[in-house]
Short mmCIF file of C-alpha atoms and ligand atoms in Angstrom, two decimals:
data_model
loop_
_atom_site.label_atom_id
_atom_site.label_comp_id
_atom_site.label_asym_id
_atom_site.label_seq_id
_atom_site.Cartn_x
_atom_site.Cartn_y
_atom_site.Cartn_z
CA UNK A 28 19.08 10.42 -13.97
CA UNK A 29 20.04 6.61 -13.07
CA UNK A 30 21.42 5.86 -9.52
CA UNK A 31 22.16 2.27 -10.57
CA UNK A 32 24.11 0.38 -9.30
CA UNK A 33 22.37 0.83 -6.22
CA UNK A 34 24.27 3.42 -3.81
CA UNK A 35 22.23 4.20 -0.74
CA UNK A 36 24.12 7.76 -0.06
CA UNK A 37 23.46 8.64 -3.87
CA UNK A 38 19.71 7.98 -3.44
CA UNK A 39 19.59 9.78 -0.19
CA UNK A 40 20.77 12.57 -1.87
CA UNK A 41 17.54 12.80 -4.15
CA UNK A 42 15.21 13.08 -0.94
CA UNK A 43 14.95 16.59 0.37
CA UNK A 44 13.48 15.89 3.51
CA UNK A 45 15.79 13.46 4.40
CA UNK A 46 18.26 16.02 4.56
CA UNK A 47 16.95 17.96 8.10
CA UNK A 48 17.12 18.14 11.40
CA UNK A 49 14.49 17.85 13.78
CA UNK A 50 14.76 18.96 17.65
CA UNK A 51 18.27 19.93 16.41
CA UNK A 52 18.76 16.31 15.69
CA UNK A 53 19.72 14.61 11.90
CA UNK A 54 15.98 13.37 10.73
CA UNK A 55 15.60 9.83 10.95
CA UNK A 56 12.77 8.65 9.13
CA UNK A 57 11.51 5.26 9.51
CA UNK A 58 8.00 5.53 8.82
CA UNK A 59 7.83 4.54 5.39
CA UNK A 60 4.99 2.26 6.14
CA UNK A 61 2.54 5.03 6.72
CA UNK A 62 3.92 7.00 3.66
CA UNK A 63 7.20 7.75 2.01
CA UNK A 64 9.41 10.80 1.62
CA UNK A 65 9.19 12.37 -2.04
CA UNK A 66 12.25 12.64 -4.41
CA UNK A 67 13.34 15.81 -6.18
CA UNK A 68 12.13 14.81 -9.55
CA UNK A 69 8.74 14.55 -8.42
CA UNK A 70 8.29 17.51 -6.74
CA UNK A 71 9.61 19.30 -9.88
CA UNK A 72 6.93 17.36 -11.81
CA UNK A 73 4.38 18.52 -9.89
CA UNK A 74 5.42 22.05 -9.72
CA UNK A 75 6.00 22.28 -13.39
CA UNK A 76 2.64 20.72 -13.92
CA UNK A 77 0.86 23.39 -11.60
CA UNK A 78 3.13 26.47 -12.88
CA UNK A 79 3.11 25.48 -16.57
CA UNK A 80 0.93 22.81 -17.72
CA UNK A 81 -2.29 23.07 -15.65
CA UNK A 82 -5.31 22.38 -17.47
CA UNK A 83 -8.62 20.22 -17.13
CA UNK A 84 -8.07 17.11 -19.14
CA UNK A 85 -10.34 15.35 -21.58
CA UNK A 86 -12.75 18.17 -22.69
CA UNK A 87 -10.60 20.61 -24.07
CA UNK A 88 -9.67 21.37 -27.55
CA UNK A 89 -6.71 23.75 -26.45
CA UNK A 90 -3.35 23.34 -26.07
CA UNK A 91 -2.53 23.15 -22.52
CA UNK A 92 -5.78 20.57 -22.24
CA UNK A 93 -4.62 18.33 -24.74
CA UNK A 94 -1.01 18.39 -23.19
CA UNK A 95 -2.40 17.70 -19.84
CA UNK A 96 -4.52 14.84 -21.14
CA UNK A 97 -1.50 13.02 -22.96
CA UNK A 98 0.34 13.35 -19.76
CA UNK A 99 -2.32 11.84 -17.76
CA UNK A 100 -3.07 9.01 -20.19
CA UNK A 101 0.75 8.49 -20.35
CA UNK A 102 0.95 8.07 -16.37
CA UNK A 103 -1.79 5.31 -16.88
CA UNK A 104 0.66 3.62 -19.73
CA UNK A 105 3.38 3.86 -17.67
CA UNK A 106 2.14 2.41 -14.90
CA UNK A 107 0.47 -0.40 -16.60
CA UNK A 108 3.50 -1.06 -17.98
CA UNK A 109 5.19 -1.01 -14.62
CA UNK A 110 3.08 -3.85 -12.80
CA UNK A 111 2.35 -5.60 -15.78
CA UNK A 112 -1.06 -5.17 -16.75
CA UNK A 113 -2.44 -6.07 -20.02
CA UNK A 114 -3.95 -2.71 -20.97
CA UNK A 115 -3.89 0.69 -19.73
CA UNK A 116 -7.78 0.00 -19.50
CA UNK A 117 -7.01 -1.99 -16.72
CA UNK A 118 -5.54 1.10 -14.62
CA UNK A 119 -7.93 3.37 -12.85
CA UNK A 120 -7.18 6.24 -11.16
CA UNK A 121 -8.57 6.17 -7.25
CA UNK A 122 -7.68 8.62 -4.35
CA UNK A 123 -5.84 5.67 -3.25
CA UNK A 124 -5.50 1.93 -2.02
CA UNK A 125 -9.16 2.69 0.52
CA UNK A 126 -10.73 4.20 -2.63
CA UNK A 127 -9.74 1.22 -4.57
CA UNK A 128 -11.18 -1.22 -2.21
CA UNK A 129 -14.43 0.69 -1.83
CA UNK A 130 -14.87 1.05 -5.26
CA UNK A 131 -14.38 -2.80 -5.39
CA UNK A 132 -16.60 -3.47 -2.76
CA UNK A 133 -19.38 -1.44 -3.82
CA UNK A 134 -19.51 -2.07 -7.59
CA UNK A 135 -17.98 -5.69 -7.56
CA UNK A 136 -20.40 -6.41 -4.53
CA UNK A 137 -23.48 -5.04 -6.25
CA UNK A 138 -23.26 -8.38 -7.75
CA UNK A 139 -22.96 -10.59 -4.96
CA UNK A 140 -25.96 -12.28 -2.98
CA UNK A 141 -26.90 -12.95 0.64
CA UNK A 142 -24.81 -15.73 1.90
CA UNK A 143 -22.15 -15.22 -0.50
CA UNK A 144 -18.79 -15.24 1.20
CA UNK A 145 -15.96 -12.73 1.40
CA UNK A 146 -12.80 -14.23 2.80
CA UNK A 147 -9.96 -11.46 4.34
CA UNK A 148 -7.00 -12.53 7.13
CA UNK A 149 -6.81 -11.56 10.51
CA UNK A 150 -3.88 -9.23 9.46
CA UNK A 151 -6.09 -6.81 6.94
CA UNK A 152 -5.68 -3.11 7.50
CA UNK A 153 -9.01 -1.25 8.61
CA UNK A 154 -9.13 -0.19 4.79
CA UNK A 155 -9.47 -4.00 3.93
CA UNK A 156 -12.09 -5.08 6.46
CA UNK A 157 -14.06 -2.12 6.81
CA UNK A 158 -15.70 -2.01 3.41
CA UNK A 159 -16.58 -5.30 3.04
CA UNK A 160 -18.19 -5.23 6.49
CA UNK A 161 -20.24 -2.30 4.74
CA UNK A 162 -20.96 -4.75 1.90
CA UNK A 163 -22.14 -7.43 4.38
CA UNK A 164 -24.46 -5.15 5.87
CA UNK A 165 -25.96 -4.19 2.42
CA UNK A 166 -26.15 -7.83 0.67
CA UNK A 167 -26.26 -9.95 3.50
CA UNK A 168 -22.70 -11.70 2.54
CA UNK A 169 -20.88 -13.22 4.97
CA UNK A 170 -17.20 -12.42 6.14
CA UNK A 171 -14.65 -14.80 7.03
CA UNK A 172 -11.47 -14.57 8.42
CA UNK A 173 -8.35 -16.74 7.45
CA UNK A 174 -6.31 -17.12 11.32
CA UNK A 175 -2.83 -16.43 11.63
CA UNK A 176 -0.22 -17.77 14.03
CA UNK A 177 1.81 -16.38 16.71
CA UNK A 178 4.78 -15.49 14.38
CA UNK A 179 2.36 -13.62 12.38
CA UNK A 180 1.79 -15.99 9.40
CA UNK A 181 -1.14 -17.17 7.41
CA UNK A 182 -2.58 -20.17 8.65
CA UNK A 183 -2.67 -21.95 5.52
CA UNK A 184 -4.87 -25.19 6.64
CA UNK A 185 -7.14 -22.78 8.16
CA UNK A 186 -7.33 -21.19 4.77
CA UNK A 187 -7.95 -24.33 2.74
CA UNK A 188 -10.90 -24.94 5.36
CA UNK A 189 -12.58 -21.94 4.72
CA UNK A 190 -12.44 -21.72 0.64
CA UNK A 191 -15.57 -23.21 -0.74
CA UNK A 192 -17.88 -22.66 -3.40
CA UNK A 193 -19.62 -19.60 -1.46
CA UNK A 194 -16.54 -17.42 -1.46
CA UNK A 195 -16.79 -15.32 -4.12
CA UNK A 196 -13.60 -12.95 -3.02
CA UNK A 197 -10.49 -13.53 -1.04
CA UNK A 198 -9.70 -9.91 -0.26
CA UNK A 199 -6.09 -9.84 1.54
CA UNK A 200 -2.90 -8.13 2.15
CA UNK A 201 0.18 -8.91 0.09
CA UNK A 202 2.08 -7.34 2.85
CA UNK A 203 1.31 -6.84 6.39
CA UNK A 204 1.81 -3.13 7.41
CA UNK A 205 2.07 -3.76 11.29
CA UNK A 206 4.09 -7.61 10.78
CA UNK A 207 6.06 -7.21 7.32
CA UNK A 208 4.80 -10.59 6.48
CA UNK A 209 5.15 -11.55 2.94
CA UNK A 210 1.89 -13.54 2.15
CA UNK A 211 2.46 -16.46 -0.42
CA UNK A 212 -0.19 -14.48 -2.44
CA UNK A 213 0.29 -16.49 -5.68
CA UNK A 214 -0.39 -20.17 -3.93
CA UNK A 215 -3.56 -18.05 -2.48
CA UNK A 216 -4.62 -17.13 -5.85
CA UNK A 217 -4.24 -20.20 -7.47
CA UNK A 218 -6.17 -21.98 -4.63
CA UNK A 219 -9.44 -19.64 -4.69
CA UNK A 220 -9.59 -19.58 -8.53
CA UNK A 221 -10.07 -23.32 -8.33
CA UNK A 222 -13.28 -22.44 -6.43
CA UNK A 223 -14.14 -19.61 -8.95
CA UNK A 224 -13.54 -16.81 -5.84
CA UNK A 225 -11.95 -13.52 -7.53
CA UNK A 226 -8.73 -12.53 -5.90
CA UNK A 227 -8.01 -8.38 -4.30
CA UNK A 228 -4.31 -8.07 -3.25
CA UNK A 229 -4.13 -5.07 -1.03
CA UNK A 230 -0.68 -3.94 -2.24
CA UNK A 231 -0.29 -0.87 -0.19
CA UNK A 232 3.12 -2.07 1.20
CA UNK A 233 4.04 -4.54 -1.87
CA UNK A 234 4.61 -1.80 -4.63
CA UNK A 235 7.15 0.00 -2.90
CA UNK A 236 9.05 -3.33 -2.14
CA UNK A 237 8.59 -6.07 -4.49
CA UNK A 238 8.37 -5.94 -8.33
CA UNK A 239 4.66 -6.29 -8.90
CA UNK A 240 3.81 -8.23 -12.27
CA UNK A 241 -0.10 -8.51 -12.12
CA UNK A 242 -0.51 -11.10 -14.77
CA UNK A 243 1.98 -13.49 -13.44
CA UNK A 244 0.43 -13.13 -9.95
CA UNK A 245 -3.02 -13.71 -11.98
CA UNK A 246 -4.71 -11.60 -9.16
CA UNK A 247 -8.03 -9.92 -10.35
CA UNK A 248 -7.69 -6.90 -8.89
CA UNK A 249 -4.46 -5.39 -7.13
CA UNK A 250 -4.70 -1.72 -5.20
CA UNK A 251 -2.16 0.82 -3.99
CA UNK A 252 -1.40 4.18 -3.02
CA UNK A 253 0.70 6.81 -4.87
CA UNK A 254 2.24 8.27 -1.69
CA UNK A 255 3.61 5.11 -0.19
CA UNK A 256 5.69 4.58 -3.40
CA UNK A 257 7.54 7.97 -3.38
CA UNK A 258 4.44 9.64 -5.06
CA UNK A 259 1.89 12.28 -4.08
CA UNK A 260 -0.94 11.54 -1.64
CA UNK A 261 -4.76 11.51 -2.89
CA UNK A 262 -3.66 9.38 -6.07
CA UNK A 263 -3.62 5.66 -6.34
CA UNK A 264 -4.65 2.55 -8.55
CA UNK A 265 -6.86 -0.17 -8.91
CA UNK A 266 -5.92 -2.86 -11.08
CA UNK A 267 -8.30 -5.22 -12.55
CA UNK A 268 -8.85 -7.81 -15.21
CA UNK A 269 -10.34 -5.85 -18.14
CA UNK A 270 -13.34 -8.69 -18.54
CA UNK A 271 -14.04 -8.25 -14.69
CA UNK A 272 -14.18 -4.31 -14.74
CA UNK A 273 -16.44 -4.37 -17.72
CA UNK A 274 -18.72 -6.39 -15.85
CA UNK A 275 -19.09 -4.41 -13.09
CA UNK A 276 -21.32 -1.13 -12.66
CA UNK A 277 -19.95 2.41 -12.30
CA UNK A 278 -19.03 3.11 -8.93
CA UNK A 279 -19.61 6.74 -8.93
CA UNK A 280 -21.99 8.94 -11.43
CA UNK A 281 -20.51 12.53 -12.89
CA UNK A 282 -18.57 13.93 -15.44
CA UNK A 283 -16.21 11.71 -18.08
CA UNK A 284 -17.86 8.32 -16.87
CA UNK A 285 -20.84 8.86 -19.36
CA UNK A 286 -21.03 8.00 -22.78
CA UNK A 287 -24.68 9.81 -23.20
CA UNK A 288 -26.99 11.55 -20.50
CA UNK A 289 -30.79 12.48 -20.82
CA UNK A 290 -33.29 13.03 -18.06
CA UNK A 291 -34.40 9.50 -18.85
CA UNK A 292 -31.33 7.43 -18.52
CA UNK A 293 -27.86 7.30 -19.08
CA UNK A 294 -25.18 5.28 -20.70
CA UNK A 295 -21.77 4.56 -19.60
CA UNK A 296 -17.88 5.26 -20.88
CA UNK A 297 -15.79 2.60 -21.65
CA UNK A 298 -12.82 1.62 -19.21
CA UNK A 299 -11.15 3.29 -17.68
CA UNK A 300 -13.20 6.39 -17.64
CA UNK A 301 -16.47 4.56 -16.59
CA UNK A 302 -14.64 4.66 -13.07
CA UNK A 303 -13.28 8.09 -12.95
CA UNK A 304 -16.02 10.21 -12.64
CA UNK A 305 -15.33 14.31 -12.39
CA UNK A 306 -12.16 16.15 -12.68
CA UNK A 307 -9.59 13.46 -11.53
CA UNK A 308 -6.42 14.24 -9.59
CA UNK A 309 -4.24 15.23 -12.78
CA UNK A 310 -1.37 16.42 -11.26
CA UNK A 311 -1.22 13.18 -8.76
CA UNK A 312 -1.38 10.56 -11.32
CA UNK A 313 1.31 12.54 -13.57
CA UNK A 314 3.06 12.96 -10.23
CA UNK A 315 3.00 9.69 -9.67
CA UNK A 316 4.27 8.35 -13.33
CA UNK A 317 7.27 10.57 -12.33
CA UNK A 318 7.83 8.43 -9.07
CA UNK A 319 7.57 5.08 -10.98
CA UNK A 320 10.01 6.82 -13.55
CA UNK A 321 12.17 7.40 -10.20
CA UNK A 322 11.94 3.87 -9.33
CA UNK A 323 12.95 2.37 -12.49
CA UNK A 324 15.87 4.26 -12.39
CA UNK A 325 16.63 2.23 -9.43
CA UNK A 326 17.92 -1.52 -9.15
CA UNK A 327 15.24 -2.83 -7.23
CA UNK A 328 16.50 -5.96 -6.71
CA UNK A 329 19.97 -4.61 -4.82
CA UNK A 330 17.34 -2.14 -3.03
CA UNK A 331 15.02 -4.75 -1.81
CA UNK A 332 18.65 -6.49 -0.44
CA UNK A 333 19.29 -3.51 0.99
CA UNK A 334 15.99 -3.51 2.62
CA UNK A 335 16.02 -6.70 4.15
CA UNK A 336 19.31 -6.56 5.65
CA UNK A 337 18.31 -3.47 7.09
CA UNK A 338 15.46 -5.68 8.59
CA UNK A 339 17.30 -8.14 9.78
CA UNK A 340 20.13 -6.33 11.12
CA UNK A 341 17.70 -4.09 13.34
CA UNK A 342 15.67 -7.38 14.20
CA UNK A 343 18.72 -8.93 15.30
CA UNK A 344 19.95 -6.12 17.94
CA UNK A 345 15.95 -5.89 18.98
CA UNK A 346 15.79 -9.65 19.68
CA UNK A 347 18.56 -9.41 22.44
CA UNK A 348 16.82 -6.50 24.36
CA UNK A 349 15.42 -7.83 27.72
CA UNK A 350 11.83 -7.20 28.08
CA UNK A 351 11.33 -6.57 24.44
CA UNK A 352 8.93 -8.62 22.10
CA UNK A 353 8.82 -8.53 18.18
CA UNK A 354 5.69 -8.75 16.97
CA UNK A 355 5.79 -10.28 13.05
CA UNK A 356 8.39 -12.79 13.23
CA UNK A 357 7.06 -14.51 9.82
CA UNK A 358 10.24 -16.19 7.85
CA UNK A 359 9.24 -13.95 4.81
CA UNK A 360 9.11 -10.74 5.98
CA UNK A 361 10.38 -7.24 4.49
CA UNK A 362 11.09 -3.97 5.80
CA UNK A 363 9.18 -3.50 9.30
CA UNK A 364 10.31 -4.18 12.58
CA UNK A 365 7.04 -4.10 15.13
CA UNK A 366 8.00 -4.24 18.76
CA UNK A 367 6.57 -3.96 22.39
CA UNK A 368 8.39 -3.42 25.79
CA UNK A 369 7.29 -4.61 29.10
CA UNK A 370 5.70 -2.24 31.21
CA UNK A 371 6.34 0.81 28.76
CA UNK A 372 3.55 2.16 26.30
CA UNK A 373 4.29 2.28 22.69
CA UNK A 374 3.27 5.77 22.37
CA UNK A 375 5.30 7.21 25.08
CA UNK A 376 8.55 5.18 23.46
CA UNK A 377 7.65 7.21 20.35
CA UNK A 378 7.47 10.30 21.85
CA UNK A 379 10.92 10.02 23.14
CA UNK A 380 12.30 8.66 19.94
CA UNK A 381 10.64 11.57 18.30
CA UNK A 382 12.41 14.22 20.51
CA UNK A 383 15.90 12.56 19.01
CA UNK A 384 14.72 13.19 15.60
CA UNK A 385 13.43 9.62 15.18
CA UNK A 386 10.29 9.09 13.31
CA UNK A 387 8.56 5.79 13.90
CA UNK A 388 4.96 4.94 14.69
CA UNK A 389 2.84 3.90 17.16
CA UNK A 390 -0.31 2.45 17.94
CA UNK A 391 -2.65 0.02 16.32
CA UNK A 392 -1.34 0.64 12.76
CA UNK A 393 -4.75 0.92 11.69
CA UNK A 394 -5.23 -2.86 12.26
CA UNK A 395 -7.07 -3.29 15.69
CA UNK A 396 -8.29 -6.95 15.06
CA UNK A 397 -4.63 -7.68 15.14
CA UNK A 398 -3.63 -5.97 18.05
CA UNK A 399 -6.94 -7.69 19.65
CA UNK A 400 -4.93 -11.07 18.64
CA UNK A 401 -2.09 -10.49 20.46
CA UNK A 402 -3.68 -8.84 23.21
CA UNK A 403 -1.80 -5.90 23.17
CA UNK A 404 -2.85 -1.74 22.85
CA UNK A 405 -0.15 -1.38 19.92
CA UNK A 406 2.97 -1.29 18.95
CA UNK A 407 6.37 0.74 18.11
CA UNK A 408 6.73 0.20 14.36
CA UNK A 409 10.04 1.30 12.47
CA UNK A 410 9.33 0.78 8.79
CA UNK A 411 12.49 1.35 6.41
CA UNK A 412 12.66 2.34 2.77
CA UNK A 413 16.00 2.19 0.50
CA UNK A 414 17.09 4.97 1.58
CA UNK A 415 17.55 4.14 5.26
CA UNK A 416 20.98 2.90 6.25
CA UNK A 417 22.33 0.71 9.37
CA UNK A 418 24.12 4.28 10.86
CA UNK A 419 20.42 5.18 11.11
CA UNK A 420 19.27 2.14 13.12
CA UNK A 421 22.57 2.55 15.29
CA UNK A 422 21.35 5.96 16.09
CA UNK A 423 17.59 4.54 16.71
CA UNK A 424 19.14 1.54 18.99
CA UNK A 425 20.83 4.19 20.92
CA UNK A 426 18.12 6.25 21.25
CA UNK A 427 15.85 3.47 22.22
CA UNK A 428 18.26 2.35 24.97
CA UNK A 429 18.31 6.13 26.13
CA UNK A 430 14.18 5.83 25.87
CA UNK A 431 13.98 3.05 28.04
CA UNK A 432 16.30 4.47 30.80
CA UNK A 433 14.14 7.40 31.01
CA UNK A 434 11.09 5.09 31.04
CA UNK A 435 12.42 3.28 34.22
CA UNK A 436 13.83 -0.06 32.58
N1 PMP B 30 -3.51 -1.41 3.27
C1 PMP B 30 -2.09 -1.13 3.71
C2 PMP B 30 -1.87 -2.75 4.07
C3 PMP B 30 -1.94 -0.18 4.39
O1 PMP B 30 -0.30 -0.16 5.06
C4 PMP B 30 -2.56 1.20 4.20
C5 PMP B 30 -2.09 2.48 4.37
N2 PMP B 30 -1.46 2.20 6.02
C6 PMP B 30 -3.92 0.71 3.59
C7 PMP B 30 -4.33 -0.17 3.37
C8 PMP B 30 -4.49 2.49 3.21
O2 PMP B 30 -3.89 3.10 2.54
P1 PMP B 30 -4.32 4.70 2.03
O3 PMP B 30 -4.62 5.13 3.32
O4 PMP B 30 -3.06 5.14 1.04
O5 PMP B 30 -5.62 4.51 1.65
#
């Protein structure tokens, strides 16, 4: 199944969820930053797994268990190759980005000491703030925050000043879920490495929109969620450099993560299983493998161009609206258009759009400190995927104008 060269209509036809009405209107799904829809091939893979292939992995001698183990490990290999990791052992299956970051905060964090500094940015998702706060409480580490400009770009001069030999980890989002800003992560990584700091990239938003090569980026950790990249919920990935993961203690104890257990002490399995205690989300991993195969059938360069076109098109029109303020105007941004309108609560706008069949997200988008920075309660956020169209944006604009009339603009 190949849909190259890129054709929006051909891609759309592969997503059953896009072909439905909501409140009697054709659904327009602009909430891809929260989660993406699933292509039929992923749904089929999940159904087939549960119908015919279901078995627990790694421990069974029987046919089905071996089949399931092979499929699970094949998905790991596929993800390794897709993001350019050096070996399958560097791919740890987790529940998602949040789980991956918590794993690092706990396990990498075990080696940190009071006074060690962790550097994040002002545009982080709560998932890349709170785990570090918990670590700071546990270990006496210090959390430092790179400020941003009003346009929603990192203040790189401030970054240079914040980096020092106490910085043990830079944990930063690759793309902001609220602003769409694409951070200059390669530059940040090489600078952080000069001080011996490790770097974790929150890839929750970048995996869907950019081609990722962790070796080229030279990040130490990269995290993402399956559900934002056309795969199932409840499955995600932590990539880590093998030597670093090897040096870290296990995160959770249980089956599969051990080499030998006695009541006196236990020894641990090798990578990656050391970090995969208990029965994992087998169907999820296989489903994610299927989502990655799907992505590999797409001309990602053309898809990214199309998404960029959607973003600039929507932004260009919204920019002309009186009383509307775009939040997030970075030069290098993708697929997210966040805005507020004078005198109107984002929630009211979102509710009126919903009644017209249009799914957007409203609120703080799990970035409350960012909302505090802009001194706003939240935004309306339209976030696009490559299956969205300019025609959908036109309909959205008309619906937004109608909503503004109703709300008395
Ligand atoms: N980081 C970013 C930038 C995100 O957009 C999200 C999801 N909105 C997360 C982290 C958390 O992802 P998940 O809820 O899938 O763990």
